[in-house]
């Protein structure tokens, strides 16, 4: 993860094989999504910092938490490409080939906030389907109450800028699903539920 790194930001390998999420998320989509789309965010973020070298010793976290203080052109590049780097690293790491279920501890948090797992699934699916255009559905942990919530964000906005801890991102940009699922975002979401790495999600939580 690049969040605590400074320039030059690195292009991180996919943490599993490209075909590992078949049949739910297809190999070709994973190649385009990781090797083309994610890499483009890394390259554009690095280019933006090169053009603003006074920020070369800022971590990605510091940049994202202080976007309001940045010069306007650089601010836009950080929101779009810095957000794109961070959100994609979360997305790729939050999935995996081995079917996992929430631990008892994780399930207790889910039940406390949503009543049961089915309600959580309905909530994140509704949020992700309701995100007009490109963006993400999220399971997040509120920074103050520590309770779990589902939200949606547009484009490459980050939830850390909303003082929330990202637990589980659901990328609903068309590049995440169009090759296989075409216009059927709902079918992609139904497939995505099968590749969540709940052990990783739980590791994101703050006590
Ligand atoms: Mn994406």
mmCIF file of C-alpha atoms and ligand atoms in Angstrom:
data_model
loop_
_atom_site.group_PDB
_atom_site.id
_atom_site.type_symbol
_atom_site.label_atom_id
_atom_site.label_comp_id
_atom_site.label_asym_id
_atom_site.label_seq_id
_atom_site.Cartn_x
_atom_site.Cartn_y
_atom_site.Cartn_z
ATOM 1 C CA UNK A 1 0.000 0.000 0.000
ATOM 2 C CA UNK A 2 1.237 3.474 -0.929
ATOM 3 C CA UNK A 3 -0.685 5.429 1.706
ATOM 4 C CA UNK A 4 2.368 6.007 3.937
ATOM 5 C CA UNK A 5 4.824 6.253 1.026
ATOM 6 C CA UNK A 6 6.160 9.377 -0.631
ATOM 7 C CA UNK A 7 7.048 10.078 -4.260
ATOM 8 C CA UNK A 8 7.756 8.104 -6.361
ATOM 9 C CA UNK A 9 4.603 6.097 -5.661
ATOM 10 C CA UNK A 10 4.859 2.462 -6.644
ATOM 11 C CA UNK A 11 2.745 0.258 -8.860
ATOM 12 C CA UNK A 12 1.852 -2.589 -6.508
ATOM 13 C CA UNK A 13 1.393 -6.113 -7.899
ATOM 14 C CA UNK A 14 -1.984 -7.797 -7.747
ATOM 15 C CA UNK A 15 -1.911 -9.860 -4.511
ATOM 16 C CA UNK A 16 -3.242 -12.997 -6.304
ATOM 17 C CA UNK A 17 -3.355 -14.399 -9.827
ATOM 18 C CA UNK A 18 -5.343 -12.537 -12.471
ATOM 19 C CA UNK A 19 -7.698 -15.496 -12.888
ATOM 20 C CA UNK A 20 -8.074 -16.045 -9.136
ATOM 21 C CA UNK A 21 -11.494 -14.389 -8.884
ATOM 22 C CA UNK A 22 -13.054 -16.418 -11.718
ATOM 23 C CA UNK A 23 -15.875 -17.044 -12.384
ATOM 24 C CA UNK A 24 -17.093 -13.971 -10.497
ATOM 25 C CA UNK A 25 -14.648 -11.380 -11.799
ATOM 26 C CA UNK A 26 -12.987 -12.371 -15.045
ATOM 27 C CA UNK A 27 -9.291 -12.468 -15.952
ATOM 28 C CA UNK A 28 -9.488 -9.894 -18.733
ATOM 29 C CA UNK A 29 -11.210 -7.374 -16.453
ATOM 30 C CA UNK A 30 -8.549 -7.867 -13.788
ATOM 31 C CA UNK A 31 -5.768 -7.265 -16.337
ATOM 32 C CA UNK A 32 -7.350 -4.050 -17.617
ATOM 33 C CA UNK A 33 -8.383 -2.872 -14.165
ATOM 34 C CA UNK A 34 -5.020 -3.478 -12.480
ATOM 35 C CA UNK A 35 -2.484 -3.107 -15.309
ATOM 36 C CA UNK A 36 -4.112 -0.210 -17.159
ATOM 37 C CA UNK A 37 -6.511 1.733 -14.938
ATOM 38 C CA UNK A 38 -4.732 1.427 -11.582
ATOM 39 C CA UNK A 39 -1.309 1.941 -13.189
ATOM 40 C CA UNK A 40 -2.547 5.105 -14.898
ATOM 41 C CA UNK A 41 -3.512 6.564 -11.502
ATOM 42 C CA UNK A 42 -0.025 5.792 -10.152
ATOM 43 C CA UNK A 43 1.688 7.326 -13.190
ATOM 44 C CA UNK A 44 -0.497 10.453 -13.160
ATOM 45 C CA UNK A 45 -0.017 10.954 -9.425
ATOM 46 C CA UNK A 46 3.752 10.748 -9.875
ATOM 47 C CA UNK A 47 3.611 13.179 -12.801
ATOM 48 C CA UNK A 48 1.578 15.630 -10.706
ATOM 49 C CA UNK A 49 4.127 15.534 -7.870
ATOM 50 C CA UNK A 50 6.974 15.957 -10.378
ATOM 51 C CA UNK A 51 5.294 19.156 -11.510
ATOM 52 C CA UNK A 52 4.941 20.250 -7.854
ATOM 53 C CA UNK A 53 8.264 19.096 -6.368
ATOM 54 C CA UNK A 54 7.733 20.909 -3.077
ATOM 55 C CA UNK A 55 5.421 17.972 -2.190
ATOM 56 C CA UNK A 56 7.954 15.223 -2.896
ATOM 57 C CA UNK A 57 8.361 14.391 0.787
ATOM 58 C CA UNK A 58 4.612 14.284 1.517
ATOM 59 C CA UNK A 59 3.049 10.877 2.028
ATOM 60 C CA UNK A 60 -0.070 10.001 0.062
ATOM 61 C CA UNK A 61 -2.003 10.098 3.347
ATOM 62 C CA UNK A 62 -0.808 13.630 4.073
ATOM 63 C CA UNK A 63 -1.702 14.757 0.551
ATOM 64 C CA UNK A 64 -5.198 13.252 0.742
ATOM 65 C CA UNK A 65 -5.934 14.667 4.198
ATOM 66 C CA UNK A 66 -4.753 18.151 3.200
ATOM 67 C CA UNK A 67 -6.150 18.568 -0.299
ATOM 68 C CA UNK A 68 -7.746 21.888 0.625
ATOM 69 C CA UNK A 69 -4.304 23.404 1.200
ATOM 70 C CA UNK A 70 -2.926 22.405 -2.215
ATOM 71 C CA UNK A 71 -2.743 24.662 -5.291
ATOM 72 C CA UNK A 72 -5.860 24.115 -7.377
ATOM 73 C CA UNK A 73 -4.425 22.167 -10.339
ATOM 74 C CA UNK A 74 -2.427 19.929 -8.047
ATOM 75 C CA UNK A 75 -5.417 19.534 -5.716
ATOM 76 C CA UNK A 76 -7.546 18.154 -8.556
ATOM 77 C CA UNK A 77 -4.768 15.751 -9.583
ATOM 78 C CA UNK A 78 -4.391 14.508 -6.003
ATOM 79 C CA UNK A 79 -8.157 14.051 -5.504
ATOM 80 C CA UNK A 80 -8.505 12.127 -8.771
ATOM 81 C CA UNK A 81 -5.235 10.212 -9.015
ATOM 82 C CA UNK A 82 -4.162 10.033 -5.381
ATOM 83 C CA UNK A 83 -7.678 8.869 -4.579
ATOM 84 C CA UNK A 84 -7.486 6.475 -7.509
ATOM 85 C CA UNK A 85 -4.263 4.942 -6.204
ATOM 86 C CA UNK A 86 -5.528 4.552 -2.636
ATOM 87 C CA UNK A 87 -9.005 3.302 -3.534
ATOM 88 C CA UNK A 88 -7.694 0.730 -6.014
ATOM 89 C CA UNK A 89 -5.136 -0.654 -3.585
ATOM 90 C CA UNK A 90 -7.952 -1.079 -1.058
ATOM 91 C CA UNK A 91 -10.176 -2.699 -3.683
ATOM 92 C CA UNK A 92 -7.636 -5.240 -4.944
ATOM 93 C CA UNK A 93 -6.512 -6.150 -1.426
ATOM 94 C CA UNK A 94 -10.070 -6.547 -0.146
ATOM 95 C CA UNK A 95 -10.785 -9.434 -2.523
ATOM 96 C CA UNK A 96 -9.345 -12.912 -2.795
ATOM 97 C CA UNK A 97 -9.876 -16.347 -4.270
ATOM 98 C CA UNK A 98 -10.692 -18.151 -1.025
ATOM 99 C CA UNK A 99 -14.266 -17.884 0.131
ATOM 100 C CA UNK A 100 -14.233 -16.283 3.562
ATOM 101 C CA UNK A 101 -16.923 -15.366 6.044
ATOM 102 C CA UNK A 102 -16.892 -12.624 8.667
ATOM 103 C CA UNK A 103 -15.413 -13.798 11.962
ATOM 104 C CA UNK A 104 -17.625 -13.863 15.046
ATOM 105 C CA UNK A 105 -16.178 -10.503 16.099
ATOM 106 C CA UNK A 106 -16.745 -8.997 12.648
ATOM 107 C CA UNK A 107 -20.265 -10.428 12.487
ATOM 108 C CA UNK A 108 -21.073 -8.852 15.842
ATOM 109 C CA UNK A 109 -20.133 -5.433 14.444
ATOM 110 C CA UNK A 110 -22.251 -6.109 11.344
ATOM 111 C CA UNK A 111 -25.235 -7.192 13.450
ATOM 112 C CA UNK A 112 -24.895 -4.172 15.716
ATOM 113 C CA UNK A 113 -25.144 -1.805 12.748
ATOM 114 C CA UNK A 114 -27.341 -3.675 10.250
ATOM 115 C CA UNK A 115 -29.221 -6.317 12.268
ATOM 116 C CA UNK A 116 -27.931 -9.187 10.142
ATOM 117 C CA UNK A 117 -25.673 -9.999 7.189
ATOM 118 C CA UNK A 118 -28.513 -9.954 4.658
ATOM 119 C CA UNK A 119 -29.332 -6.385 5.611
ATOM 120 C CA UNK A 120 -25.684 -5.409 5.198
ATOM 121 C CA UNK A 121 -25.702 -6.934 1.687
ATOM 122 C CA UNK A 122 -28.892 -5.067 0.803
ATOM 123 C CA UNK A 123 -27.472 -1.805 2.113
ATOM 124 C CA UNK A 124 -24.182 -1.877 0.221
ATOM 125 C CA UNK A 125 -25.882 -3.111 -2.948
ATOM 126 C CA UNK A 126 -28.430 -0.298 -2.780
ATOM 127 C CA UNK A 127 -25.705 2.284 -2.128
ATOM 128 C CA UNK A 128 -23.580 1.026 -5.016
ATOM 129 C CA UNK A 129 -26.536 0.791 -7.423
ATOM 130 C CA UNK A 130 -27.668 4.253 -6.389
ATOM 131 C CA UNK A 131 -24.280 5.840 -7.100
ATOM 132 C CA UNK A 132 -25.029 7.671 -10.343
ATOM 133 C CA UNK A 133 -22.115 7.425 -12.750
ATOM 134 C CA UNK A 134 -18.721 6.352 -11.459
ATOM 135 C CA UNK A 135 -17.842 5.775 -7.839
ATOM 136 C CA UNK A 136 -17.851 3.316 -4.982
ATOM 137 C CA UNK A 137 -20.054 1.703 -2.401
ATOM 138 C CA UNK A 138 -18.302 1.298 0.938
ATOM 139 C CA UNK A 139 -18.477 -0.421 4.257
ATOM 140 C CA UNK A 140 -16.799 2.079 6.557
ATOM 141 C CA UNK A 141 -16.151 2.524 10.248
ATOM 142 C CA UNK A 142 -17.098 5.922 11.626
ATOM 143 C CA UNK A 143 -14.000 7.583 13.082
ATOM 144 C CA UNK A 144 -15.775 8.757 16.237
ATOM 145 C CA UNK A 145 -18.545 6.274 17.057
ATOM 146 C CA UNK A 146 -16.575 3.296 15.621
ATOM 147 C CA UNK A 147 -19.865 1.921 14.292
ATOM 148 C CA UNK A 148 -20.042 0.407 10.817
ATOM 149 C CA UNK A 149 -21.917 2.257 8.081
ATOM 150 C CA UNK A 150 -22.562 1.912 4.358
ATOM 151 C CA UNK A 151 -22.029 4.949 2.145
ATOM 152 C CA UNK A 152 -21.411 5.751 -1.524
ATOM 153 C CA UNK A 153 -18.855 8.180 -2.935
ATOM 154 C CA UNK A 154 -18.472 9.648 -6.444
ATOM 155 C CA UNK A 155 -15.449 9.391 -8.752
ATOM 156 C CA UNK A 156 -12.236 8.684 -6.791
ATOM 157 C CA UNK A 157 -13.206 10.579 -3.626
ATOM 158 C CA UNK A 158 -11.797 8.912 -0.504
ATOM 159 C CA UNK A 159 -13.649 8.116 2.693
ATOM 160 C CA UNK A 160 -10.687 9.174 4.851
ATOM 161 C CA UNK A 161 -11.472 12.746 3.814
ATOM 162 C CA UNK A 162 -14.859 12.156 5.515
ATOM 163 C CA UNK A 163 -13.114 10.982 8.713
ATOM 164 C CA UNK A 164 -14.110 7.391 8.060
ATOM 165 C CA UNK A 165 -11.972 4.262 8.009
ATOM 166 C CA UNK A 166 -12.397 2.333 4.749
ATOM 167 C CA UNK A 167 -13.164 -1.308 5.507
ATOM 168 C CA UNK A 168 -14.501 -2.601 2.196
ATOM 169 C CA UNK A 169 -14.667 -0.814 -1.162
ATOM 170 C CA UNK A 170 -17.012 -1.799 -3.969
ATOM 171 C CA UNK A 171 -15.731 -0.243 -7.196
ATOM 172 C CA UNK A 172 -18.679 0.434 -9.492
ATOM 173 C CA UNK A 173 -16.855 2.290 -12.234
ATOM 174 C CA UNK A 174 -17.838 0.588 -15.494
ATOM 175 C CA UNK A 175 -14.195 -0.469 -15.982
ATOM 176 C CA UNK A 176 -14.682 -2.783 -12.969
ATOM 177 C CA UNK A 177 -17.375 -4.876 -14.637
ATOM 178 C CA UNK A 178 -18.349 -3.894 -18.165
ATOM 179 C CA UNK A 179 -16.304 -6.534 -20.056
ATOM 180 C CA UNK A 180 -18.137 -9.369 -18.290
ATOM 181 C CA UNK A 181 -21.326 -7.957 -16.850
ATOM 182 C CA UNK A 182 -21.979 -5.244 -19.478
ATOM 183 C CA UNK A 183 -24.636 -2.855 -18.198
ATOM 184 C CA UNK A 184 -25.718 -5.153 -15.363
ATOM 185 C CA UNK A 185 -24.084 -3.525 -12.343
ATOM 186 C CA UNK A 186 -26.428 -5.484 -10.074
ATOM 187 C CA UNK A 187 -25.126 -8.838 -11.362
ATOM 188 C CA UNK A 188 -21.524 -7.704 -10.854
ATOM 189 C CA UNK A 189 -22.365 -6.781 -7.253
ATOM 190 C CA UNK A 190 -24.004 -10.174 -6.675
ATOM 191 C CA UNK A 191 -20.815 -11.853 -7.971
ATOM 192 C CA UNK A 192 -18.562 -9.543 -5.946
ATOM 193 C CA UNK A 193 -20.076 -10.794 -2.657
ATOM 194 C CA UNK A 194 -18.320 -14.130 -3.383
ATOM 195 C CA UNK A 195 -14.796 -12.692 -3.476
ATOM 196 C CA UNK A 196 -14.714 -10.504 -0.344
ATOM 197 C CA UNK A 197 -11.668 -11.229 1.829
ATOM 198 C CA UNK A 198 -13.279 -10.777 5.241
ATOM 199 C CA UNK A 199 -10.018 -11.421 7.086
ATOM 200 C CA UNK A 200 -8.502 -8.399 5.355
ATOM 201 C CA UNK A 201 -11.626 -6.310 6.002
ATOM 202 C CA UNK A 202 -11.480 -7.060 9.717
ATOM 203 C CA UNK A 203 -7.806 -6.111 9.750
ATOM 204 C CA UNK A 204 -8.785 -2.602 8.618
ATOM 205 C CA UNK A 205 -10.920 -2.000 11.727
ATOM 206 C CA UNK A 206 -9.844 0.264 14.537
ATOM 207 C CA UNK A 207 -10.530 -0.837 18.117
HETATM 208 MN MN1 LIG B 1 -11.509 0.925 -10.663
#
